[in-house]
CSV table of C-alpha atoms in Angstrom, one decimal:
chain,number,residue,atom,x,y,z
A,43,MET,CA,-5.6,-11.4,-113.4
A,44,THR,CA,-3.6,-8.5,-112.0
A,45,ALA,CA,-6.0,-5.7,-112.9
A,46,VAL,CA,-5.2,-3.7,-109.8
A,47,SER,CA,-1.5,-3.3,-110.4
A,48,GLN,CA,-2.2,-2.1,-113.9
A,49,THR,CA,-4.4,0.8,-113.0
A,50,ALA,CA,-2.9,4.3,-113.0
A,51,THR,CA,-3.9,5.0,-109.4
A,52,PRO,CA,-3.9,1.8,-107.5
A,53,PRO,CA,-6.4,1.7,-104.6
A,54,ARG,CA,-4.6,2.5,-101.3
A,55,THR,CA,-6.6,0.0,-99.3
A,56,MET,CA,-5.5,-3.6,-99.1
A,57,VAL,CA,-8.3,-5.3,-100.8
A,58,GLN,CA,-8.1,-7.8,-103.6
A,59,GLY,CA,-8.8,-6.8,-107.2
A,60,ASP,CA,-12.4,-7.7,-107.9
A,61,ALA,CA,-13.4,-7.2,-104.3
A,62,VAL,CA,-12.9,-3.4,-104.4
A,63,PRO,CA,-16.4,-2.0,-104.4
A,64,MET,CA,-17.2,0.8,-106.7
A,65,VAL,CA,-18.5,2.9,-103.8
A,66,SER,CA,-17.9,2.1,-100.2
A,67,ILE,CA,-19.6,4.4,-97.6
A,68,ARG,CA,-18.7,3.8,-94.0
A,69,GLY,CA,-20.1,5.6,-91.0
A,70,VAL,CA,-20.9,8.8,-93.0
A,71,GLY,CA,-22.5,11.7,-91.1
A,72,LYS,CA,-23.2,15.2,-92.0
A,73,SER,CA,-24.8,18.2,-90.2
A,74,PHE,CA,-26.1,21.5,-91.3
A,75,GLY,CA,-25.6,23.5,-88.1
A,76,THR,CA,-27.4,21.5,-85.4
A,77,ASN,CA,-29.5,19.6,-88.0
A,78,GLU,CA,-28.1,16.2,-88.5
A,79,VAL,CA,-29.0,15.2,-92.0
A,80,LEU,CA,-27.0,12.1,-92.4
A,81,ARG,CA,-26.3,9.7,-89.5
A,82,ASP,CA,-23.9,6.8,-89.6
A,83,ILE,CA,-24.6,5.7,-93.2
A,84,ASP,CA,-23.1,2.4,-94.4
A,85,LEU,CA,-23.6,1.4,-98.0
A,86,THR,CA,-21.7,-0.6,-100.6
A,87,VAL,CA,-22.2,-0.4,-104.3
A,88,ASN,CA,-20.4,-3.0,-106.4
A,89,LYS,CA,-19.3,-2.7,-110.0
A,90,SER,CA,-22.2,-2.8,-112.5
A,91,GLU,CA,-24.8,-2.6,-109.7
A,92,VAL,CA,-27.8,-0.3,-109.8
A,93,VAL,CA,-28.6,1.0,-106.3
A,94,CYS,CA,-31.8,3.2,-105.8
A,95,LEU,CA,-32.1,5.5,-102.9
A,96,ILE,CA,-35.7,6.1,-101.9
A,97,GLY,CA,-37.5,7.6,-99.0
A,98,PRO,CA,-39.6,10.6,-98.0
A,99,SER,CA,-38.3,14.1,-98.9
A,100,GLY,CA,-35.9,15.5,-96.4
A,101,SER,CA,-34.6,12.1,-95.6
A,102,GLY,CA,-31.1,12.9,-96.8
A,103,LYS,CA,-31.0,10.8,-100.1
A,104,SER,CA,-29.9,13.7,-102.3
A,105,THR,CA,-27.4,14.9,-99.7
A,106,LEU,CA,-25.9,11.4,-99.5
A,107,LEU,CA,-25.7,11.2,-103.3
A,108,ARG,CA,-24.0,14.6,-103.5
A,109,CYS,CA,-21.5,13.6,-100.9
A,110,ILE,CA,-20.3,10.8,-103.2
A,111,ASN,CA,-18.8,13.2,-105.6
A,112,PHE,CA,-18.1,15.8,-102.9
A,113,LEU,CA,-20.5,18.5,-104.2
A,114,GLU,CA,-21.6,18.2,-100.6
A,115,VAL,CA,-19.0,18.0,-97.8
A,116,TYR,CA,-19.5,15.1,-95.3
A,117,ASP,CA,-18.2,15.6,-91.8
A,118,ARG,CA,-17.7,12.1,-90.4
A,119,GLY,CA,-16.9,8.7,-91.7
A,120,GLU,CA,-15.5,7.9,-95.2
A,121,ILE,CA,-16.6,7.5,-98.7
A,122,ARG,CA,-14.3,5.6,-101.1
A,123,ILE,CA,-14.7,5.3,-104.9
A,124,GLU,CA,-12.7,2.3,-106.2
A,125,GLY,CA,-10.7,2.5,-103.0
A,126,THR,CA,-9.9,6.2,-103.2
A,127,LEU,CA,-11.0,8.3,-100.4
A,128,VAL,CA,-13.4,11.1,-101.6
A,129,GLY,CA,-12.6,14.7,-100.7
A,130,TYR,CA,-9.9,14.1,-98.1
A,131,THR,CA,-6.3,13.1,-97.9
A,132,GLU,CA,-5.4,9.8,-96.2
A,133,ASP,CA,-3.4,11.6,-93.5
A,134,THR,CA,-4.5,11.8,-89.9
A,135,PRO,CA,-6.0,14.2,-89.1
A,136,ARG,CA,-7.3,14.3,-92.6
A,137,ARG,CA,-7.2,17.4,-94.7
A,138,ARG,CA,-9.3,18.5,-97.7
A,139,LEU,CA,-8.2,17.2,-101.0
A,140,SER,CA,-6.6,19.7,-103.4
A,141,ASN,CA,-8.9,20.9,-106.2
A,142,ARG,CA,-6.7,19.2,-108.7
A,143,ASP,CA,-7.0,15.8,-107.0
A,144,LEU,CA,-10.8,16.3,-106.5
A,145,ARG,CA,-11.1,17.0,-110.2
A,146,SER,CA,-9.3,13.8,-111.2
A,147,LEU,CA,-11.6,11.9,-108.9
A,148,ARG,CA,-14.7,13.6,-110.3
A,149,ARG,CA,-13.9,12.9,-114.0
A,150,ASN,CA,-14.7,9.3,-113.4
A,151,VAL,CA,-18.0,10.0,-111.6
A,152,GLY,CA,-20.8,11.4,-113.7
A,153,MET,CA,-23.8,13.2,-112.3
A,154,VAL,CA,-27.3,13.8,-113.7
A,155,PHE,CA,-29.3,16.5,-112.0
A,156,GLN,CA,-33.0,17.0,-111.4
A,157,GLN,CA,-32.9,20.4,-113.2
A,158,PHE,CA,-30.8,19.0,-116.1
A,159,ASN,CA,-28.3,21.9,-115.7
A,160,LEU,CA,-27.4,22.1,-119.3
A,161,TRP,CA,-25.5,25.3,-120.3
A,162,PRO,CA,-28.1,27.3,-122.1
A,163,HIS,CA,-25.6,29.2,-124.4
A,164,MET,CA,-24.3,26.0,-125.9
A,165,THR,CA,-26.1,23.7,-128.4
A,166,ALA,CA,-26.8,20.1,-127.4
A,167,LEU,CA,-23.6,19.0,-129.2
A,168,GLU,CA,-21.5,21.8,-127.6
A,169,ASN,CA,-22.9,20.8,-124.2
A,170,VAL,CA,-21.7,17.2,-124.7
A,171,ALA,CA,-18.3,18.2,-126.3
A,172,GLU,CA,-17.4,20.8,-123.7
A,173,ALA,CA,-15.9,18.7,-121.0
A,174,LEU,CA,-14.2,16.4,-123.6
A,175,VAL,CA,-12.2,19.5,-124.7
A,176,GLN,CA,-11.7,21.2,-121.3
A,177,VAL,CA,-11.1,18.1,-119.2
A,178,ARG,CA,-10.0,15.3,-121.4
A,179,GLY,CA,-8.0,17.6,-123.7
A,180,MET,CA,-9.5,16.3,-126.9
A,181,ASP,CA,-9.3,18.5,-130.0
A,182,LYS,CA,-12.5,20.2,-131.1
A,183,ALA,CA,-13.2,18.0,-134.1
A,184,SER,CA,-12.8,14.7,-132.4
A,185,ALA,CA,-14.8,16.0,-129.4
A,186,ALA,CA,-17.6,17.0,-131.7
A,187,SER,CA,-17.7,13.7,-133.5
A,188,HIS,CA,-17.6,11.8,-130.2
A,189,ALA,CA,-20.3,14.0,-128.8
A,190,GLY,CA,-22.4,13.3,-131.9
A,191,ARG,CA,-22.1,9.6,-131.3
A,192,MET,CA,-23.2,10.1,-127.6
A,193,LEU,CA,-26.3,12.1,-128.7
A,194,ASP,CA,-27.1,9.3,-131.1
A,195,ARG,CA,-26.9,6.8,-128.2
A,196,VAL,CA,-29.6,8.8,-126.4
A,197,GLY,CA,-31.7,9.1,-129.6
A,198,LEU,CA,-31.0,12.8,-130.1
A,199,ALA,CA,-28.7,12.9,-133.1
A,200,ALA,CA,-31.2,15.1,-134.9
A,201,LYS,CA,-31.1,17.7,-132.2
A,202,ALA,CA,-27.4,18.3,-132.1
A,203,ASP,CA,-27.6,21.9,-133.2
A,204,ALA,CA,-30.6,22.8,-131.0
A,205,TYR,CA,-30.1,25.1,-127.9
A,206,PRO,CA,-31.6,23.7,-124.7
A,207,ALA,CA,-34.3,26.3,-124.7
A,208,ARG,CA,-35.7,24.6,-127.7
A,209,LEU,CA,-35.7,21.1,-126.3
A,210,SER,CA,-38.3,19.4,-124.1
A,211,GLY,CA,-37.5,18.5,-120.6
A,212,GLY,CA,-37.1,14.9,-121.5
A,213,GLN,CA,-34.7,15.8,-124.4
A,214,GLN,CA,-32.7,18.1,-122.2
A,215,GLN,CA,-32.3,15.3,-119.6
A,216,ARG,CA,-31.1,12.9,-122.3
A,217,VAL,CA,-28.6,15.5,-123.5
A,218,ALA,CA,-27.4,15.8,-119.9
A,219,ILE,CA,-27.0,12.0,-119.8
A,220,ALA,CA,-25.1,12.1,-123.1
A,221,ARG,CA,-22.8,14.8,-121.6
A,222,VAL,CA,-22.0,12.5,-118.7
A,223,ILE,CA,-21.5,9.2,-120.7
A,224,ALA,CA,-19.2,11.0,-123.2
A,225,MET,CA,-16.7,11.2,-120.3
A,226,GLU,CA,-16.9,7.4,-119.9
A,227,PRO,CA,-17.4,7.5,-116.2
A,228,HIS,CA,-17.0,4.4,-114.0
A,229,LEU,CA,-20.0,5.5,-111.9
A,230,MET,CA,-23.1,7.6,-112.5
A,231,LEU,CA,-25.1,9.4,-109.9
A,232,PHE,CA,-28.7,10.4,-110.7
A,233,ASP,CA,-30.4,13.0,-108.5
A,234,GLU,CA,-34.1,12.6,-109.1
A,235,PRO,CA,-33.6,12.6,-112.9
A,236,THR,CA,-37.3,12.5,-113.7
A,237,SER,CA,-38.8,14.6,-111.0
A,238,ALA,CA,-38.9,17.8,-113.0
A,239,LEU,CA,-40.4,16.2,-116.0
A,240,ASP,CA,-44.0,16.1,-117.3
A,241,PRO,CA,-45.4,12.6,-116.8
A,242,GLU,CA,-45.4,11.8,-120.5
A,243,LEU,CA,-41.7,12.6,-120.7
A,244,VAL,CA,-40.6,10.4,-117.9
A,245,GLY,CA,-40.6,7.2,-119.9
A,246,GLU,CA,-38.0,8.3,-122.5
A,247,VAL,CA,-35.5,9.2,-119.7
A,248,LEU,CA,-36.0,6.0,-117.8
A,249,GLN,CA,-35.5,4.0,-121.0
A,250,VAL,CA,-32.1,5.6,-121.5
A,251,MET,CA,-31.3,4.7,-117.9
A,252,ARG,CA,-32.4,1.1,-118.4
A,253,ASP,CA,-30.2,0.8,-121.4
A,254,LEU,CA,-27.2,2.1,-119.4
A,255,ALA,CA,-27.9,-0.4,-116.6
A,256,ALA,CA,-28.1,-3.2,-119.2
A,257,ASP,CA,-24.7,-2.1,-120.6
A,258,GLY,CA,-23.3,-2.7,-117.1
A,259,MET,CA,-23.0,0.9,-115.9
A,260,THR,CA,-22.7,1.3,-112.1
A,261,MET,CA,-25.5,3.6,-111.0
A,262,VAL,CA,-26.7,5.2,-107.8
A,263,VAL,CA,-30.2,6.7,-108.4
A,264,VAL,CA,-32.2,8.9,-106.1
A,265,THR,CA,-35.7,8.5,-107.4
A,266,HIS,CA,-39.4,8.6,-106.6
A,267,GLU,CA,-40.1,6.2,-109.5
A,268,MET,CA,-40.8,3.0,-107.5
A,269,GLY,CA,-41.5,1.1,-110.7
A,270,PHE,CA,-37.9,1.8,-111.9
A,271,ALA,CA,-36.5,0.9,-108.5
A,272,ALA,CA,-38.5,-2.3,-108.4
A,273,ASN,CA,-37.6,-3.4,-112.0
A,274,VAL,CA,-34.1,-2.1,-112.6
A,275,ALA,CA,-32.4,-1.8,-109.2
A,276,ASP,CA,-30.2,-4.6,-107.8
A,277,LYS,CA,-30.4,-3.0,-104.4
A,278,VAL,CA,-32.7,-0.5,-102.8
A,279,ALA,CA,-31.9,1.6,-99.8
A,280,PHE,CA,-34.7,3.3,-97.9
A,281,LEU,CA,-33.7,6.4,-96.1
A,282,ASP,CA,-35.5,8.0,-93.3
A,283,ARG,CA,-34.3,11.0,-91.2
A,284,GLY,CA,-30.7,10.6,-92.3
A,285,ARG,CA,-30.5,6.8,-91.7
A,286,ILE,CA,-30.8,3.8,-93.9
A,287,ALA,CA,-33.9,2.2,-92.5
A,288,ALA,CA,-34.1,-0.7,-94.9
A,289,PHE,CA,-31.7,-2.1,-97.4
A,290,GLY,CA,-31.9,-5.1,-99.7
A,291,THR,CA,-33.1,-6.3,-103.1
A,292,PRO,CA,-36.2,-4.6,-104.4
A,293,ARG,CA,-38.2,-7.7,-103.4
A,294,GLU,CA,-36.8,-7.6,-99.8
A,295,VAL,CA,-37.5,-3.9,-99.4
A,296,PHE,CA,-40.8,-3.6,-101.2
A,297,HIS,CA,-42.5,-6.9,-100.3
A,298,GLU,CA,-40.7,-8.4,-97.3
A,299,SER,CA,-39.7,-5.5,-95.2
A,300,THR,CA,-41.5,-5.3,-91.9
A,301,GLU,CA,-40.1,-1.8,-91.2
A,302,PRO,CA,-43.2,0.3,-90.4
A,303,ARG,CA,-41.7,3.5,-92.0
A,304,VAL,CA,-41.1,1.6,-95.3
A,305,GLN,CA,-44.7,0.3,-95.3
A,306,GLN,CA,-46.1,3.7,-94.5
A,307,PHE,CA,-44.0,5.3,-97.3
A,308,LEU,CA,-45.1,2.7,-99.8
A,309,GLN,CA,-48.8,3.0,-98.7
A,310,THR,CA,-48.7,6.8,-99.2
A,311,TYR,CA,-47.0,6.2,-102.6
A,312,HIS,CA,-49.7,3.8,-103.7
A,313,GLU,CA,-52.5,6.1,-102.6
A,314,ARG,CA,-51.1,9.0,-104.4
A,315,ASN,CA,-50.6,7.1,-107.6
A,316,SER,CA,-54.0,5.4,-107.7
A,317,PHE,CA,-57.1,6.9,-109.1
B,101,MET,CA,-28.9,85.7,-134.1
B,102,LEU,CA,-28.1,82.0,-134.4
B,103,ASP,CA,-24.9,81.7,-136.4
B,104,LEU,CA,-24.3,78.0,-137.3
B,105,SER,CA,-21.4,78.9,-139.5
B,106,LEU,CA,-19.4,79.1,-136.3
B,107,LEU,CA,-19.8,75.4,-135.9
B,108,VAL,CA,-18.3,74.9,-139.4
B,109,GLN,CA,-15.5,77.3,-138.7
B,110,TYR,CA,-14.6,75.5,-135.4
B,111,GLY,CA,-15.4,72.1,-137.0
B,112,PRO,CA,-11.9,70.7,-137.1
B,113,ALA,CA,-11.2,71.6,-133.4
B,114,LEU,CA,-14.6,70.2,-132.3
B,115,LEU,CA,-14.0,67.0,-134.2
B,116,ARG,CA,-10.6,66.6,-132.6
B,117,GLY,CA,-12.2,67.2,-129.2
B,118,PHE,CA,-14.9,64.6,-130.1
B,119,GLY,CA,-12.1,62.2,-130.9
B,120,VAL,CA,-10.4,62.8,-127.6
B,121,THR,CA,-13.8,62.3,-125.8
B,122,ILE,CA,-14.3,59.0,-127.5
B,123,LEU,CA,-10.8,57.9,-126.8
B,124,CYS,CA,-11.1,58.8,-123.1
B,125,TRP,CA,-14.5,57.2,-122.9
B,126,GLY,CA,-13.5,54.0,-124.6
B,127,ALA,CA,-10.2,53.6,-122.7
B,128,GLY,CA,-11.9,54.5,-119.4
B,129,CYS,CA,-14.7,52.0,-120.0
B,130,LEU,CA,-12.2,49.3,-120.8
B,131,ILE,CA,-10.1,50.0,-117.7
B,132,GLY,CA,-13.2,50.2,-115.6
B,133,MET,CA,-14.6,46.9,-116.8
B,134,VAL,CA,-11.3,45.0,-116.4
B,135,LEU,CA,-10.7,46.5,-113.0
B,136,GLY,CA,-14.3,45.9,-112.0
B,137,PHE,CA,-14.1,42.3,-113.1
B,138,VAL,CA,-10.9,41.7,-111.1
B,139,LEU,CA,-12.4,43.4,-108.0
B,140,MET,CA,-15.5,41.2,-108.3
B,141,LEU,CA,-13.4,38.0,-108.6
B,142,LEU,CA,-11.2,39.0,-105.6
B,143,ARG,CA,-14.3,39.6,-103.6
B,144,GLN,CA,-15.3,36.0,-104.1
B,145,LEU,CA,-12.2,34.8,-102.3
B,146,PRO,CA,-12.7,33.8,-98.7
B,147,ILE,CA,-10.3,36.4,-97.3
B,148,LYS,CA,-12.2,38.8,-95.1
B,149,PRO,CA,-9.8,41.8,-94.9
B,150,LEU,CA,-9.6,41.8,-98.7
B,151,ARG,CA,-13.4,41.9,-99.0
B,152,TRP,CA,-13.5,44.8,-96.6
B,153,ILE,CA,-10.9,46.7,-98.5
B,154,ILE,CA,-12.7,46.2,-101.8
B,155,ARG,CA,-16.1,47.1,-100.3
B,156,ALA,CA,-14.6,50.3,-98.8
B,157,TYR,CA,-13.1,51.1,-102.2
B,158,ILE,CA,-16.4,50.7,-103.9
B,159,GLU,CA,-18.3,52.7,-101.3
B,160,VAL,CA,-15.8,55.6,-101.4
B,161,ILE,CA,-15.8,55.8,-105.2
B,162,ARG,CA,-19.5,55.6,-105.4
B,163,GLY,CA,-20.0,58.0,-102.6
B,164,THR,CA,-17.8,60.9,-103.8
B,165,PRO,CA,-18.3,63.1,-106.9
B,166,PHE,CA,-16.2,62.2,-109.9
B,167,LEU,CA,-14.9,65.8,-110.1
B,168,ILE,CA,-13.3,65.5,-106.7
B,169,GLN,CA,-11.8,62.1,-107.5
B,170,LEU,CA,-10.3,63.6,-110.7
B,171,PHE,CA,-8.8,66.5,-108.8
B,172,LEU,CA,-7.3,64.2,-106.2
B,173,LEU,CA,-5.7,62.1,-108.9
B,174,TYR,CA,-4.5,65.0,-111.1
B,175,SER,CA,-3.6,67.7,-108.6
B,176,GLY,CA,-3.1,65.6,-105.5
B,177,GLY,CA,-1.2,62.9,-107.4
B,178,PRO,CA,2.1,64.8,-107.7
B,179,SER,CA,2.4,65.2,-103.9
B,180,ILE,CA,2.7,61.4,-103.6
B,181,GLY,CA,5.0,61.2,-106.7
B,182,LEU,CA,2.2,60.4,-109.2
B,183,ARG,CA,2.7,63.0,-112.0
B,184,LEU,CA,0.2,62.3,-114.8
B,185,GLU,CA,-0.4,64.1,-118.0
B,186,ALA,CA,-4.0,65.5,-118.2
B,187,THR,CA,-5.4,62.9,-120.7
B,188,THR,CA,-3.7,60.0,-118.9
B,189,ALA,CA,-5.2,61.2,-115.6
B,190,GLY,CA,-8.6,61.6,-117.2
B,191,ILE,CA,-8.6,58.1,-118.7
B,192,LEU,CA,-7.3,56.6,-115.4
B,193,GLY,CA,-9.9,58.6,-113.4
B,194,LEU,CA,-12.7,57.5,-115.6
B,195,GLY,CA,-11.5,53.9,-115.3
B,196,ILE,CA,-11.3,54.0,-111.5
B,197,TYR,CA,-14.7,55.7,-111.2
B,198,GLY,CA,-16.3,53.2,-113.6
B,199,SER,CA,-14.6,50.2,-111.9
B,200,ALA,CA,-16.7,50.6,-108.7
B,201,TYR,CA,-19.9,50.5,-110.6
B,202,PHE,CA,-18.8,47.7,-113.0
B,203,ALA,CA,-17.7,45.7,-109.9
B,204,GLU,CA,-21.2,45.9,-108.5
B,205,ILE,CA,-22.8,45.1,-111.9
B,206,PHE,CA,-20.6,42.0,-112.2
B,207,ARG,CA,-21.2,40.9,-108.7
B,208,ALA,CA,-24.9,40.9,-109.3
B,209,GLY,CA,-24.3,39.0,-112.5
B,210,TYR,CA,-22.0,36.5,-110.8
B,211,GLN,CA,-24.6,35.8,-108.1
B,212,ALA,CA,-27.3,35.3,-110.7
B,213,VAL,CA,-25.5,32.4,-112.5
B,214,PRO,CA,-27.6,29.3,-111.7
B,215,LYS,CA,-25.7,27.2,-109.2
B,216,GLY,CA,-26.7,24.1,-111.0
B,217,GLN,CA,-24.8,25.1,-114.2
B,218,VAL,CA,-21.6,25.4,-112.1
B,219,GLU,CA,-22.2,22.2,-110.3
B,220,ALA,CA,-22.7,20.4,-113.6
B,221,ALA,CA,-19.3,21.7,-114.7
B,222,LEU,CA,-17.7,20.7,-111.4
B,223,SER,CA,-19.1,17.2,-111.5
B,224,LEU,CA,-17.5,16.8,-114.9
B,225,GLY,CA,-14.1,17.6,-113.5
B,226,MET,CA,-13.8,21.1,-115.0
B,227,SER,CA,-11.3,23.5,-113.4
B,228,TYR,CA,-12.4,26.8,-111.9
B,229,GLY,CA,-10.7,28.7,-114.7
B,230,SER,CA,-12.6,26.7,-117.4
B,231,ILE,CA,-15.8,27.1,-115.5
B,232,LEU,CA,-15.3,30.8,-115.3
B,233,ARG,CA,-14.5,31.2,-119.0
B,234,ARG,CA,-17.0,28.8,-120.4
B,235,VAL,CA,-19.9,28.8,-118.0
B,236,ILE,CA,-20.0,31.8,-115.7
B,237,VAL,CA,-18.9,34.7,-117.9
B,238,PRO,CA,-21.3,33.7,-120.8
B,239,ALA,CA,-24.2,33.4,-118.3
B,240,MET,CA,-23.2,36.7,-116.7
B,241,LEU,CA,-23.1,38.5,-120.0
B,242,VAL,CA,-26.7,37.7,-120.6
B,243,SER,CA,-27.9,39.1,-117.3
B,244,THR,CA,-25.6,42.1,-117.2
B,245,ILE,CA,-25.4,43.5,-120.7
B,246,PRO,CA,-28.3,46.0,-120.2
B,247,ALA,CA,-26.6,47.3,-117.0
B,248,ILE,CA,-23.2,47.4,-118.7
B,249,VAL,CA,-24.5,49.4,-121.6
B,250,ASN,CA,-26.3,51.7,-119.3
B,251,MET,CA,-23.2,52.4,-117.3
B,252,MET,CA,-21.2,53.0,-120.5
B,253,ALA,CA,-23.9,55.6,-121.6
B,254,ILE,CA,-23.5,57.3,-118.2
B,255,LEU,CA,-19.8,57.4,-118.6
B,256,THR,CA,-20.0,59.2,-122.0
B,257,LYS,CA,-21.5,62.1,-120.1
B,258,GLU,CA,-19.0,62.0,-117.3
B,259,THR,CA,-16.2,62.7,-119.8
B,260,VAL,CA,-17.2,66.4,-119.8
B,261,VAL,CA,-15.7,66.6,-116.3
B,262,LEU,CA,-12.3,65.9,-117.8
B,263,SER,CA,-12.3,69.4,-119.4
B,264,ILE,CA,-11.7,70.8,-115.9
B,265,ILE,CA,-8.3,69.3,-115.7
B,266,THR,CA,-7.6,70.6,-119.2
B,267,VAL,CA,-8.0,67.4,-121.2
B,268,PRO,CA,-8.6,68.7,-124.8
B,269,GLU,CA,-11.9,66.8,-125.2
B,270,LEU,CA,-15.1,68.1,-126.7
B,271,MET,CA,-16.3,70.1,-123.8
B,272,TYR,CA,-12.9,71.8,-123.5
B,273,GLU,CA,-12.9,72.7,-127.3
B,274,MET,CA,-16.5,74.0,-127.0
B,275,GLN,CA,-15.5,76.2,-124.1
B,276,THR,CA,-12.6,77.6,-126.1
B,277,MET,CA,-15.0,78.3,-129.0
B,278,ALA,CA,-17.5,80.0,-126.6
B,279,ALA,CA,-14.8,82.1,-125.1
B,280,GLU,CA,-13.4,83.2,-128.4
B,281,THR,CA,-16.7,84.0,-130.1
B,282,PHE,CA,-19.2,84.7,-127.3
B,283,ALA,CA,-21.6,82.4,-129.2
B,284,THR,CA,-22.9,80.6,-126.1
B,285,PHE,CA,-26.1,79.3,-127.5
B,286,GLU,CA,-24.5,77.7,-130.6
B,287,THR,CA,-21.9,76.1,-128.4
B,288,ILE,CA,-24.4,74.5,-126.1
B,289,LEU,CA,-26.5,73.4,-129.0
B,290,GLY,CA,-23.5,71.8,-130.8
B,291,MET,CA,-22.4,70.1,-127.6
B,292,ALA,CA,-25.9,68.6,-126.9
B,293,LEU,CA,-25.9,67.3,-130.5
B,294,PHE,CA,-22.5,65.6,-130.1
B,295,TYR,CA,-23.3,63.9,-126.8
B,296,TRP,CA,-26.7,62.8,-127.9
B,297,LEU,CA,-25.1,61.3,-131.0
B,298,LEU,CA,-22.6,59.4,-128.8
B,299,VAL,CA,-25.2,58.1,-126.4
B,300,GLU,CA,-27.5,57.1,-129.2
B,301,VAL,CA,-24.7,55.1,-130.9
B,302,VAL,CA,-23.7,53.5,-127.6
B,303,SER,CA,-27.2,52.3,-126.8
B,304,ARG,CA,-27.9,51.1,-130.4
B,305,LEU,CA,-24.7,49.0,-130.3
B,306,GLY,CA,-25.8,47.8,-126.8
B,307,ARG,CA,-29.1,46.6,-128.1
B,308,ARG,CA,-27.4,44.7,-130.9
B,309,LEU,CA,-24.9,43.2,-128.5
B,310,GLU,CA,-27.8,42.2,-126.3
B,311,ALA,CA,-29.6,40.5,-129.1
B,312,ARG,CA,-26.3,38.7,-130.0
B,313,VAL,CA,-25.6,37.3,-126.6
B,314,THR,CA,-29.2,36.2,-126.0
B,315,ARG,CA,-29.8,34.7,-129.4
B,316,PHE,CA,-29.7,31.1,-128.1
B,317,LEU,CA,-32.9,31.9,-126.1
B,318,THR,CA,-34.8,32.8,-129.3
B,319,HIS,CA,-33.4,30.8,-132.1
B,320,ALA,CA,-33.7,27.1,-132.6
B,321,SER,CA,-30.1,26.7,-133.8
B,322,PRO,CA,-27.2,28.6,-135.4
B,323,GLN,CA,-28.3,27.1,-138.8
B,324,GLY,CA,-31.8,28.3,-138.1
B,325,SER,CA,-30.8,31.8,-137.3
B,326,SER,CA,-28.6,32.2,-140.5
B,327,THR,CA,-31.5,30.9,-142.7
B,328,GLU,CA,-33.8,33.4,-141.0
B,329,THR,CA,-31.3,36.2,-141.7
B,330,ALA,CA,-31.0,35.1,-145.3
B,331,THR,CA,-34.7,35.1,-145.8
B,332,ALA,CA,-35.0,38.5,-144.2
B,333,ARG,CA,-32.4,39.8,-146.6
B,334,ALA,CA,-34.1,38.3,-149.7
């Protein structure tokens, strides 16, 4: 198979077709002033893998996630998506990528936010159809029917004409997921997708995410839902003070890790979630 | 004695003046809003000297009386080769005066747009132009409509200043009537009525506009809102 040569933008690195990871993070660091929030991060996400980022708050998980689609600028190291360097040109010294190139990179990377971030002046259907028209250049009618199918996929076909203010948090988050999958991304980033939800609404969102994982979507998920991480993730990365302190399969991290910070974190988690 | 027949006698002239007032006000508001929006956008650019210039412009306009600005434009203009007809100068003056205030209103509105809504659009690959049109401006409208309508109501009353540079608007016609008939009280009464009417119409339209742009916060769906209207009519 010569899949690589057929793609529109061939990866610039010399790696063989199937071996190009979806996300490759090498030596990434970032500082806010003198505060070093990410230090020397290495992480690889392969196609169709689900990787969960866990760890105490302030450990840098969300910042790392936001660096992957360059909503946050990283200072050191490199992040590549399907071989393409994120946010910078390949020149030395590297320069910032033009907005146009950044946009074409981002359209293949979907992001789901903690606060849903739906546009309140558009109905659920309009929210999903918007980027199809503005970014993919679809005409309004086909965008609307495509958007309708996506809402159906997250179980919200009946809410197509509702404005976000009239939807529950769980429904809003499912619309936000539909908005992303409508763009047919190669990779989806989730930034604490269930943290703003009432406990009884968490399940419906996690179910949609499980379905996506089962369909082979590549996902990087920042989460406090240890159950989801344990059952759905292929790999778990535990971050602490800007470093990956433990990395492996859920079993390796949750049950076999001898790293004291991981054990302390899990103990706190269990105490907080027991009666 | 109160002689209201004078108002009838001078009716055509007063109505013409009222028309000129509305024209100057409407055109002035439009110029002010467009200019104010452009100033607000330019202020977002990371070019420091440009920001200083715009800030100075806004401070000067807001810190000096409209009357003086108008004099400078109309009487001082010719000395730098800017020769304007009275009405043109009046409209332009109102527009410049309003632009400083509108720029500040829009700036507050721009800053109040939830960052997450913009990030969601960015992460989907939308361009800044699309985000501005489809996300930022609609969100700004919601938060700024009351302030915009308020500023427009204030500008209705600033139009009286135009009479001083001989724009034949309502105040000018009223003064003519007063000079010719010595009926000062009737003139002032008539004038108060006209301006009150104008401000009332503006604020009523403003309330309607506000209800229109915030309808998504109160109605379940467009279908829902139209059924509700239909029921209300029945």
